[in-house]
Amino acid sequence: DELLFVTKTDGNKQLIIATRYGSAVKFDESEVRGMGRVSRGVRGIRLRENDYVIGVVSVEDDKKLLTITENGFGKRTEFDDFRLMKNRGGGGVTCHNLTEKTGLLAGIIAVGDDDDVMMITDSGIIIRTPAEGISTYSRTASGVIVMRLEEGQKLVNITNVAKEEESDEEI
């Protein structure tokens, strides 16, 4: 086990944890009890064999969940599409329909219409695209191509950044 993700919250948020095989759980942060620095913690999601957590996001009213696969498919999904789990530690629900064409889930982030998304491949290619340009679908959809990859490339990470406004000089 190792710590991979940290997110700042106010103690009253809802969180979504997603796995590489496309499962996700949504739960109230209040379900996680406070513990000391050396404790083991509590289970957030039950993992299938060879599966692992690829991200955690804090649910925000003005944002949507963006899921991106290793083959460059992505979609935005309303947070309301995920039911609130009564207890942590369940196996979750589908957050992205994964196929051989889409590949496995590479990452999740919460994005608003005023955000840009940066995506990076395993060969170091980075692109930046507006989040509002990525279609919104249900949690069981496969998404659309958001980054075209060369043969053998895989998308490995995503992040959101504030949208850059173009000035007249740049145009």
Short mmCIF file of N, CA and C in Angstrom, two decimals:
data_model
loop_
_atom_site.label_atom_id
_atom_site.label_comp_id
_atom_site.label_asym_id
_atom_site.label_seq_id
_atom_site.Cartn_x
_atom_site.Cartn_y
_atom_site.Cartn_z
N ASP A 1 0.83 -1.19 0.00
CA ASP A 1 0.00 0.00 0.00
C ASP A 1 0.88 1.24 0.00
N GLU A 2 0.40 2.27 -0.67
CA GLU A 2 1.08 3.55 -0.63
C GLU A 2 0.06 4.66 -0.85
N LEU A 3 0.36 5.84 -0.32
CA LEU A 3 -0.50 7.00 -0.48
C LEU A 3 -0.25 7.62 -1.85
N LEU A 4 -1.29 7.76 -2.67
CA LEU A 4 -1.14 8.31 -4.00
C LEU A 4 -1.89 9.62 -4.19
N PHE A 5 -3.03 9.81 -3.51
CA PHE A 5 -3.87 10.97 -3.76
C PHE A 5 -4.26 11.64 -2.45
N VAL A 6 -4.26 12.94 -2.47
CA VAL A 6 -4.72 13.74 -1.34
C VAL A 6 -5.61 14.83 -1.92
N THR A 7 -6.73 15.10 -1.28
CA THR A 7 -7.59 16.18 -1.72
C THR A 7 -8.02 16.98 -0.52
N LYS A 8 -8.04 18.30 -0.67
CA LYS A 8 -8.41 19.18 0.43
C LYS A 8 -9.94 19.32 0.45
N THR A 9 -10.52 19.15 1.65
CA THR A 9 -11.96 19.26 1.79
C THR A 9 -12.27 20.06 3.05
N ASP A 10 -13.55 20.35 3.22
CA ASP A 10 -13.97 21.10 4.41
C ASP A 10 -14.54 20.19 5.49
N GLY A 11 -14.50 18.88 5.29
CA GLY A 11 -15.02 17.94 6.27
C GLY A 11 -16.46 17.52 6.02
N ASN A 12 -17.13 18.17 5.07
CA ASN A 12 -18.54 17.88 4.79
C ASN A 12 -18.82 17.58 3.33
N LYS A 13 -17.82 17.20 2.58
CA LYS A 13 -17.96 16.95 1.15
C LYS A 13 -18.33 15.50 0.87
N GLN A 14 -18.69 15.27 -0.39
CA GLN A 14 -18.83 13.92 -0.91
C GLN A 14 -17.61 13.66 -1.79
N LEU A 15 -17.13 12.43 -1.76
CA LEU A 15 -15.94 12.05 -2.52
C LEU A 15 -16.28 10.93 -3.48
N ILE A 16 -15.56 10.89 -4.60
CA ILE A 16 -15.66 9.78 -5.55
C ILE A 16 -14.27 9.20 -5.71
N ILE A 17 -14.18 7.88 -5.55
CA ILE A 17 -12.93 7.15 -5.78
C ILE A 17 -13.17 6.25 -6.99
N ALA A 18 -12.24 6.26 -7.94
CA ALA A 18 -12.38 5.43 -9.15
C ALA A 18 -11.19 4.50 -9.30
N THR A 19 -11.43 3.36 -9.99
CA THR A 19 -10.38 2.37 -10.19
C THR A 19 -10.04 2.22 -11.68
N ARG A 20 -8.93 1.60 -11.92
CA ARG A 20 -8.41 1.37 -13.28
C ARG A 20 -9.40 0.61 -14.16
N TYR A 21 -10.19 -0.29 -13.57
CA TYR A 21 -11.16 -1.09 -14.32
C TYR A 21 -12.52 -0.42 -14.45
N GLY A 22 -12.61 0.88 -14.12
CA GLY A 22 -13.81 1.65 -14.39
C GLY A 22 -14.91 1.61 -13.35
N SER A 23 -14.60 1.22 -12.12
CA SER A 23 -15.59 1.25 -11.04
C SER A 23 -15.38 2.50 -10.20
N ALA A 24 -16.46 2.98 -9.56
CA ALA A 24 -16.35 4.16 -8.70
C ALA A 24 -17.35 4.08 -7.57
N VAL A 25 -16.98 4.67 -6.44
CA VAL A 25 -17.90 4.81 -5.32
C VAL A 25 -17.99 6.29 -4.97
N LYS A 26 -19.18 6.69 -4.53
CA LYS A 26 -19.41 8.05 -4.06
C LYS A 26 -19.91 7.93 -2.63
N PHE A 27 -19.26 8.63 -1.71
CA PHE A 27 -19.66 8.54 -0.31
C PHE A 27 -19.43 9.87 0.39
N ASP A 28 -20.12 10.04 1.52
CA ASP A 28 -19.94 11.22 2.35
C ASP A 28 -18.63 11.13 3.10
N GLU A 29 -17.92 12.22 3.12
CA GLU A 29 -16.65 12.28 3.83
C GLU A 29 -16.85 12.00 5.32
N SER A 30 -18.02 12.31 5.84
CA SER A 30 -18.30 12.08 7.26
C SER A 30 -18.30 10.59 7.61
N GLU A 31 -18.38 9.71 6.60
CA GLU A 31 -18.32 8.26 6.83
C GLU A 31 -16.91 7.80 7.18
N VAL A 32 -15.91 8.66 6.97
CA VAL A 32 -14.51 8.30 7.26
C VAL A 32 -14.14 8.92 8.60
N ARG A 33 -13.86 8.07 9.57
CA ARG A 33 -13.53 8.58 10.89
C ARG A 33 -12.07 9.08 10.94
N GLY A 34 -11.85 10.07 11.78
CA GLY A 34 -10.50 10.60 11.96
C GLY A 34 -9.60 9.58 12.64
N MET A 35 -8.33 9.55 12.21
CA MET A 35 -7.37 8.59 12.76
C MET A 35 -6.02 9.26 12.93
N GLY A 36 -5.15 8.59 13.65
CA GLY A 36 -3.80 9.09 13.87
C GLY A 36 -2.91 8.90 12.66
N ARG A 37 -1.74 9.49 12.73
CA ARG A 37 -0.78 9.50 11.64
C ARG A 37 -0.29 8.11 11.25
N VAL A 38 -0.20 7.19 12.20
CA VAL A 38 0.36 5.87 11.91
C VAL A 38 -0.71 4.80 11.69
N SER A 39 -1.99 5.17 11.65
CA SER A 39 -3.04 4.16 11.46
C SER A 39 -3.09 3.67 10.02
N ARG A 40 -3.76 2.55 9.85
CA ARG A 40 -3.91 1.94 8.52
C ARG A 40 -4.95 2.64 7.68
N GLY A 41 -5.91 3.29 8.30
CA GLY A 41 -6.97 3.94 7.56
C GLY A 41 -8.18 3.02 7.41
N VAL A 42 -9.10 3.41 6.54
CA VAL A 42 -10.32 2.62 6.31
C VAL A 42 -10.44 2.34 4.82
N ARG A 43 -11.19 1.31 4.48
CA ARG A 43 -11.36 0.94 3.08
C ARG A 43 -12.29 1.94 2.39
N GLY A 44 -11.87 2.47 1.26
CA GLY A 44 -12.71 3.38 0.49
C GLY A 44 -13.50 2.64 -0.58
N ILE A 45 -12.86 1.67 -1.25
CA ILE A 45 -13.50 0.89 -2.31
C ILE A 45 -12.89 -0.51 -2.30
N ARG A 46 -13.72 -1.50 -2.54
CA ARG A 46 -13.25 -2.88 -2.61
C ARG A 46 -12.71 -3.12 -4.03
N LEU A 47 -11.47 -3.57 -4.14
CA LEU A 47 -10.82 -3.76 -5.43
C LEU A 47 -10.92 -5.19 -5.92
N ARG A 48 -11.12 -5.33 -7.23
CA ARG A 48 -11.07 -6.64 -7.85
C ARG A 48 -9.60 -7.03 -8.04
N GLU A 49 -9.35 -8.28 -8.39
CA GLU A 49 -7.98 -8.74 -8.59
C GLU A 49 -7.28 -7.90 -9.67
N ASN A 50 -6.07 -7.47 -9.39
CA ASN A 50 -5.22 -6.66 -10.28
C ASN A 50 -5.74 -5.25 -10.53
N ASP A 51 -6.79 -4.82 -9.84
CA ASP A 51 -7.32 -3.47 -9.99
C ASP A 51 -6.64 -2.56 -8.97
N TYR A 52 -6.64 -1.26 -9.24
CA TYR A 52 -6.10 -0.30 -8.28
C TYR A 52 -6.77 1.05 -8.47
N VAL A 53 -6.67 1.90 -7.46
CA VAL A 53 -7.28 3.22 -7.48
C VAL A 53 -6.48 4.14 -8.42
N ILE A 54 -7.21 4.87 -9.29
CA ILE A 54 -6.53 5.80 -10.20
C ILE A 54 -6.86 7.25 -9.88
N GLY A 55 -7.75 7.49 -8.92
CA GLY A 55 -8.02 8.88 -8.57
C GLY A 55 -9.12 9.05 -7.57
N VAL A 56 -9.15 10.23 -6.97
CA VAL A 56 -10.21 10.63 -6.04
C VAL A 56 -10.54 12.08 -6.33
N VAL A 57 -11.82 12.41 -6.32
CA VAL A 57 -12.24 13.80 -6.51
C VAL A 57 -13.27 14.17 -5.46
N SER A 58 -13.31 15.45 -5.18
CA SER A 58 -14.30 16.01 -4.29
C SER A 58 -15.45 16.52 -5.14
N VAL A 59 -16.68 16.15 -4.79
CA VAL A 59 -17.86 16.54 -5.57
C VAL A 59 -18.13 18.03 -5.36
N GLU A 60 -18.27 18.75 -6.47
CA GLU A 60 -18.55 20.18 -6.43
C GLU A 60 -19.75 20.47 -7.31
N ASP A 61 -20.64 21.36 -6.84
CA ASP A 61 -21.90 21.65 -7.53
C ASP A 61 -21.73 22.14 -8.96
N ASP A 62 -20.76 22.98 -9.22
CA ASP A 62 -20.61 23.60 -10.54
C ASP A 62 -19.66 22.83 -11.46
N LYS A 63 -19.32 21.60 -11.09
CA LYS A 63 -18.38 20.82 -11.89
C LYS A 63 -18.96 19.47 -12.26
N LYS A 64 -18.25 18.76 -13.14
CA LYS A 64 -18.63 17.41 -13.56
C LYS A 64 -17.41 16.52 -13.42
N LEU A 65 -17.64 15.21 -13.39
CA LEU A 65 -16.55 14.24 -13.33
C LEU A 65 -16.05 13.97 -14.74
N LEU A 66 -14.77 14.19 -14.97
CA LEU A 66 -14.14 13.88 -16.25
C LEU A 66 -13.37 12.58 -16.08
N THR A 67 -13.69 11.60 -16.92
CA THR A 67 -12.95 10.33 -16.93
C THR A 67 -12.26 10.20 -18.28
N ILE A 68 -10.99 9.79 -18.25
CA ILE A 68 -10.19 9.64 -19.46
C ILE A 68 -9.56 8.25 -19.45
N THR A 69 -9.57 7.58 -20.62
CA THR A 69 -8.97 6.25 -20.71
C THR A 69 -7.58 6.33 -21.32
N GLU A 70 -6.84 5.24 -21.18
CA GLU A 70 -5.47 5.19 -21.68
C GLU A 70 -5.38 5.28 -23.21
N ASN A 71 -6.47 5.01 -23.92
CA ASN A 71 -6.47 5.12 -25.39
C ASN A 71 -7.05 6.44 -25.87
N GLY A 72 -7.22 7.40 -24.97
CA GLY A 72 -7.62 8.76 -25.35
C GLY A 72 -9.11 9.03 -25.41
N PHE A 73 -9.94 8.15 -24.86
CA PHE A 73 -11.38 8.38 -24.82
C PHE A 73 -11.75 9.07 -23.51
N GLY A 74 -12.68 10.01 -23.60
CA GLY A 74 -13.07 10.71 -22.39
C GLY A 74 -14.51 11.17 -22.45
N LYS A 75 -15.02 11.57 -21.29
CA LYS A 75 -16.38 12.10 -21.19
C LYS A 75 -16.51 12.81 -19.86
N ARG A 76 -17.46 13.72 -19.83
CA ARG A 76 -17.84 14.35 -18.57
C ARG A 76 -19.15 13.71 -18.13
N THR A 77 -19.32 13.54 -16.83
CA THR A 77 -20.52 12.93 -16.26
C THR A 77 -20.98 13.76 -15.08
N GLU A 78 -22.28 13.96 -14.99
CA GLU A 78 -22.84 14.68 -13.84
C GLU A 78 -22.59 13.88 -12.57
N PHE A 79 -22.21 14.56 -11.50
CA PHE A 79 -22.00 13.87 -10.22
C PHE A 79 -23.28 13.20 -9.72
N ASP A 80 -24.45 13.75 -10.08
CA ASP A 80 -25.73 13.18 -9.65
C ASP A 80 -25.99 11.81 -10.26
N ASP A 81 -25.26 11.43 -11.34
CA ASP A 81 -25.42 10.10 -11.94
C ASP A 81 -24.90 8.99 -11.03
N PHE A 82 -24.12 9.36 -10.01
CA PHE A 82 -23.57 8.38 -9.08
C PHE A 82 -24.40 8.40 -7.81
N ARG A 83 -24.90 7.24 -7.42
CA ARG A 83 -25.69 7.19 -6.19
C ARG A 83 -24.74 7.23 -5.00
N LEU A 84 -25.21 7.80 -3.94
CA LEU A 84 -24.44 7.90 -2.71
C LEU A 84 -24.46 6.56 -2.00
N MET A 85 -23.28 6.00 -1.76
CA MET A 85 -23.18 4.72 -1.05
C MET A 85 -23.48 4.95 0.43
N LYS A 86 -24.22 4.03 1.00
CA LYS A 86 -24.54 4.13 2.42
C LYS A 86 -23.33 3.84 3.28
N ASN A 87 -22.46 2.96 2.81
CA ASN A 87 -21.23 2.62 3.53
C ASN A 87 -20.07 2.60 2.55
N ARG A 88 -18.91 2.95 3.04
CA ARG A 88 -17.72 2.84 2.21
C ARG A 88 -17.36 1.37 2.05
N GLY A 89 -16.44 1.11 1.14
CA GLY A 89 -15.90 -0.24 1.02
C GLY A 89 -16.63 -1.14 0.06
N GLY A 90 -17.65 -0.63 -0.63
CA GLY A 90 -18.34 -1.44 -1.63
C GLY A 90 -17.51 -1.53 -2.90
N GLY A 91 -17.96 -2.37 -3.82
CA GLY A 91 -17.26 -2.55 -5.09
C GLY A 91 -17.50 -1.42 -6.08
N GLY A 92 -18.52 -0.60 -5.83
CA GLY A 92 -18.79 0.55 -6.69
C GLY A 92 -19.69 0.24 -7.87
N VAL A 93 -19.87 1.25 -8.70
CA VAL A 93 -20.67 1.17 -9.91
C VAL A 93 -19.79 1.56 -11.09
N THR A 94 -20.24 1.26 -12.30
CA THR A 94 -19.49 1.62 -13.49
C THR A 94 -19.42 3.13 -13.64
N CYS A 95 -18.21 3.66 -13.84
CA CYS A 95 -18.08 5.10 -14.09
C CYS A 95 -17.65 5.38 -15.52
N HIS A 96 -17.21 4.36 -16.24
CA HIS A 96 -16.81 4.50 -17.65
C HIS A 96 -16.88 3.10 -18.26
N ASN A 97 -17.62 2.95 -19.36
CA ASN A 97 -17.71 1.66 -20.04
C ASN A 97 -16.40 1.41 -20.77
N LEU A 98 -15.65 0.43 -20.33
CA LEU A 98 -14.34 0.15 -20.89
C LEU A 98 -14.40 -1.03 -21.85
N THR A 99 -13.72 -0.87 -22.99
CA THR A 99 -13.63 -1.92 -24.00
C THR A 99 -12.18 -2.03 -24.43
N GLU A 100 -11.90 -2.95 -25.32
CA GLU A 100 -10.55 -3.05 -25.88
C GLU A 100 -10.19 -1.77 -26.63
N LYS A 101 -11.17 -1.16 -27.27
CA LYS A 101 -10.96 0.08 -28.02
C LYS A 101 -10.62 1.26 -27.11
N THR A 102 -11.32 1.39 -25.98
CA THR A 102 -11.08 2.52 -25.08
C THR A 102 -9.86 2.31 -24.20
N GLY A 103 -9.57 1.08 -23.85
CA GLY A 103 -8.50 0.81 -22.90
C GLY A 103 -9.00 1.02 -21.48
N LEU A 104 -8.12 0.88 -20.53
CA LEU A 104 -8.48 1.03 -19.12
C LEU A 104 -8.51 2.51 -18.73
N LEU A 105 -9.08 2.80 -17.58
CA LEU A 105 -9.19 4.17 -17.11
C LEU A 105 -7.81 4.70 -16.71
N ALA A 106 -7.48 5.91 -17.17
CA ALA A 106 -6.19 6.51 -16.87
C ALA A 106 -6.28 7.55 -15.76
N GLY A 107 -7.43 8.22 -15.64
CA GLY A 107 -7.54 9.24 -14.60
C GLY A 107 -8.92 9.85 -14.52
N ILE A 108 -9.17 10.51 -13.39
CA ILE A 108 -10.42 11.25 -13.18
C ILE A 108 -10.08 12.59 -12.56
N ILE A 109 -10.86 13.61 -12.92
CA ILE A 109 -10.75 14.92 -12.30
C ILE A 109 -12.12 15.58 -12.31
N ALA A 110 -12.31 16.55 -11.46
CA ALA A 110 -13.53 17.36 -11.47
C ALA A 110 -13.24 18.60 -12.30
N VAL A 111 -14.09 18.86 -13.30
CA VAL A 111 -13.86 20.01 -14.18
C VAL A 111 -15.12 20.86 -14.30
N GLY A 112 -14.90 22.15 -14.46
CA GLY A 112 -15.98 23.08 -14.74
C GLY A 112 -15.83 23.59 -16.16
N ASP A 113 -16.81 24.33 -16.63
CA ASP A 113 -16.76 24.85 -18.00
C ASP A 113 -15.62 25.84 -18.20
N ASP A 114 -15.11 26.42 -17.13
CA ASP A 114 -14.03 27.39 -17.24
C ASP A 114 -12.65 26.77 -17.08
N ASP A 115 -12.57 25.45 -17.07
CA ASP A 115 -11.29 24.77 -16.93
C ASP A 115 -10.77 24.29 -18.28
N ASP A 116 -9.47 24.15 -18.37
CA ASP A 116 -8.82 23.45 -19.46
C ASP A 116 -8.30 22.14 -18.89
N VAL A 117 -8.12 21.16 -19.76
CA VAL A 117 -7.61 19.86 -19.35
C VAL A 117 -6.28 19.63 -20.05
N MET A 118 -5.26 19.24 -19.28
CA MET A 118 -3.97 18.87 -19.86
C MET A 118 -3.84 17.36 -19.76
N MET A 119 -3.46 16.72 -20.88
CA MET A 119 -3.29 15.28 -20.95
C MET A 119 -1.87 14.97 -21.40
N ILE A 120 -1.27 13.94 -20.80
CA ILE A 120 0.10 13.58 -21.15
C ILE A 120 0.17 12.09 -21.46
N THR A 121 0.96 11.75 -22.47
CA THR A 121 1.14 10.36 -22.87
C THR A 121 2.41 9.80 -22.26
N ASP A 122 2.57 8.49 -22.37
CA ASP A 122 3.77 7.84 -21.85
C ASP A 122 5.02 8.22 -22.63
N SER A 123 4.87 8.85 -23.80
CA SER A 123 6.04 9.30 -24.57
C SER A 123 6.29 10.80 -24.38
N GLY A 124 5.55 11.43 -23.46
CA GLY A 124 5.82 12.82 -23.11
C GLY A 124 5.07 13.87 -23.92
N ILE A 125 4.14 13.47 -24.77
CA ILE A 125 3.35 14.43 -25.54
C ILE A 125 2.25 14.98 -24.65
N ILE A 126 2.11 16.31 -24.63
CA ILE A 126 1.11 16.98 -23.80
C ILE A 126 0.20 17.80 -24.70
N ILE A 127 -1.12 17.71 -24.46
CA ILE A 127 -2.05 18.61 -25.14
C ILE A 127 -2.93 19.27 -24.10
N ARG A 128 -3.45 20.42 -24.48
CA ARG A 128 -4.35 21.18 -23.61
C ARG A 128 -5.63 21.43 -24.39
N THR A 129 -6.77 21.16 -23.78
CA THR A 129 -8.05 21.33 -24.46
C THR A 129 -9.08 21.87 -23.46
N PRO A 130 -10.05 22.66 -23.93
CA PRO A 130 -11.09 23.15 -23.02
C PRO A 130 -11.99 22.02 -22.53
N ALA A 131 -12.29 22.01 -21.25
CA ALA A 131 -13.16 20.97 -20.68
C ALA A 131 -14.56 21.03 -21.28
N GLU A 132 -15.05 22.23 -21.57
CA GLU A 132 -16.41 22.37 -22.10
C GLU A 132 -16.55 21.73 -23.48
N GLY A 133 -15.44 21.46 -24.17
CA GLY A 133 -15.47 20.82 -25.48
C GLY A 133 -15.60 19.31 -25.42
N ILE A 134 -15.51 18.74 -24.22
CA ILE A 134 -15.65 17.29 -24.04
C ILE A 134 -17.11 17.00 -23.72
N SER A 135 -17.71 16.11 -24.49
CA SER A 135 -19.14 15.82 -24.37
C SER A 135 -19.50 15.24 -23.00
N THR A 136 -20.75 15.51 -22.59
CA THR A 136 -21.30 14.96 -21.35
C THR A 136 -22.14 13.74 -21.67
N TYR A 137 -21.83 12.63 -21.00
CA TYR A 137 -22.55 11.37 -21.19
C TYR A 137 -22.87 10.75 -19.84
N SER A 138 -23.68 9.68 -19.85
CA SER A 138 -23.98 8.95 -18.62
C SER A 138 -22.73 8.21 -18.14
N ARG A 139 -22.79 7.74 -16.92
CA ARG A 139 -21.62 7.06 -16.35
C ARG A 139 -21.31 5.73 -17.04
N THR A 140 -22.26 5.15 -17.79
CA THR A 140 -22.03 3.86 -18.45
C THR A 140 -21.63 4.00 -19.92
N ALA A 141 -21.43 5.21 -20.40
CA ALA A 141 -21.03 5.42 -21.79
C ALA A 141 -19.51 5.24 -21.95
N SER A 142 -19.07 5.06 -23.20
CA SER A 142 -17.65 4.87 -23.49
C SER A 142 -16.92 6.18 -23.75
N GLY A 143 -17.65 7.24 -24.03
CA GLY A 143 -17.02 8.53 -24.29
C GLY A 143 -16.64 8.72 -25.74
N VAL A 144 -15.91 9.80 -25.99
CA VAL A 144 -15.46 10.17 -27.33
C VAL A 144 -13.95 10.36 -27.32
N ILE A 145 -13.35 10.37 -28.50
CA ILE A 145 -11.90 10.57 -28.57
C ILE A 145 -11.59 12.02 -28.19
N VAL A 146 -10.77 12.20 -27.16
CA VAL A 146 -10.36 13.55 -26.76
C VAL A 146 -8.88 13.78 -27.06
N MET A 147 -8.14 12.70 -27.32
CA MET A 147 -6.73 12.82 -27.71
C MET A 147 -6.40 11.66 -28.63
N ARG A 148 -5.95 11.99 -29.84
CA ARG A 148 -5.54 10.94 -30.79
C ARG A 148 -4.10 10.55 -30.47
N LEU A 149 -3.89 9.23 -30.35
CA LEU A 149 -2.59 8.72 -29.95
C LEU A 149 -1.94 7.95 -31.09
N GLU A 150 -0.63 7.98 -31.13
CA GLU A 150 0.13 7.20 -32.09
C GLU A 150 0.08 5.72 -31.69
N GLU A 151 0.38 4.85 -32.61
CA GLU A 151 0.42 3.41 -32.34
C GLU A 151 1.34 3.12 -31.16
N GLY A 152 0.84 2.39 -30.18
CA GLY A 152 1.64 2.01 -29.02
C GLY A 152 1.67 3.02 -27.88
N GLN A 153 1.18 4.24 -28.11
CA GLN A 153 1.14 5.24 -27.05
C GLN A 153 -0.03 5.00 -26.11
N LYS A 154 0.13 5.41 -24.88
CA LYS A 154 -0.94 5.35 -23.88
C LYS A 154 -1.00 6.70 -23.16
N LEU A 155 -2.21 7.13 -22.87
CA LEU A 155 -2.40 8.33 -22.07
C LEU A 155 -2.18 7.92 -20.61
N VAL A 156 -1.35 8.67 -19.88
CA VAL A 156 -0.99 8.24 -18.53
C VAL A 156 -1.46 9.18 -17.42
N ASN A 157 -1.73 10.44 -17.74
CA ASN A 157 -2.14 11.35 -16.68
C ASN A 157 -2.91 12.53 -17.23
N ILE A 158 -3.78 13.10 -16.38
CA ILE A 158 -4.55 14.29 -16.73
C ILE A 158 -4.58 15.22 -15.53
N THR A 159 -4.78 16.49 -15.81
CA THR A 159 -4.98 17.47 -14.75
C THR A 159 -5.80 18.62 -15.32
N ASN A 160 -6.45 19.36 -14.43
CA ASN A 160 -7.18 20.53 -14.90
C ASN A 160 -6.40 21.78 -14.54
N VAL A 161 -6.48 22.77 -15.42
CA VAL A 161 -5.82 24.06 -15.23
C VAL A 161 -6.80 25.16 -15.58
N ALA A 162 -6.57 26.33 -15.03
CA ALA A 162 -7.45 27.47 -15.33
C ALA A 162 -7.34 27.80 -16.82
N LYS A 163 -8.47 28.17 -17.40
CA LYS A 163 -8.52 28.50 -18.82
C LYS A 163 -7.69 29.75 -19.09
N GLU A 164 -6.90 29.71 -20.15
CA GLU A 164 -6.13 30.88 -20.56
C GLU A 164 -6.97 31.69 -21.52
N GLU A 165 -7.08 32.96 -21.25
CA GLU A 165 -7.80 33.86 -22.16
C GLU A 165 -6.84 34.34 -23.23
N GLU A 166 -7.28 34.26 -24.49
CA GLU A 166 -6.45 34.72 -25.59
C GLU A 166 -6.57 36.23 -25.71
N SER A 167 -5.42 36.88 -25.87
CA SER A 167 -5.45 38.32 -26.08
C SER A 167 -5.47 38.60 -27.58
N ASP A 168 -5.82 39.81 -27.95
CA ASP A 168 -5.84 40.18 -29.36
C ASP A 168 -4.48 40.06 -30.01
N GLU A 169 -3.41 40.27 -29.23
CA GLU A 169 -2.06 40.16 -29.76
C GLU A 169 -1.73 38.73 -30.16
N GLU A 170 -2.23 37.74 -29.42
CA GLU A 170 -1.96 36.34 -29.74
C GLU A 170 -2.65 35.91 -31.00
N ILE A 171 -3.81 36.48 -31.27
CA ILE A 171 -4.58 36.09 -32.45
C ILE A 171 -3.95 36.70 -33.66
#
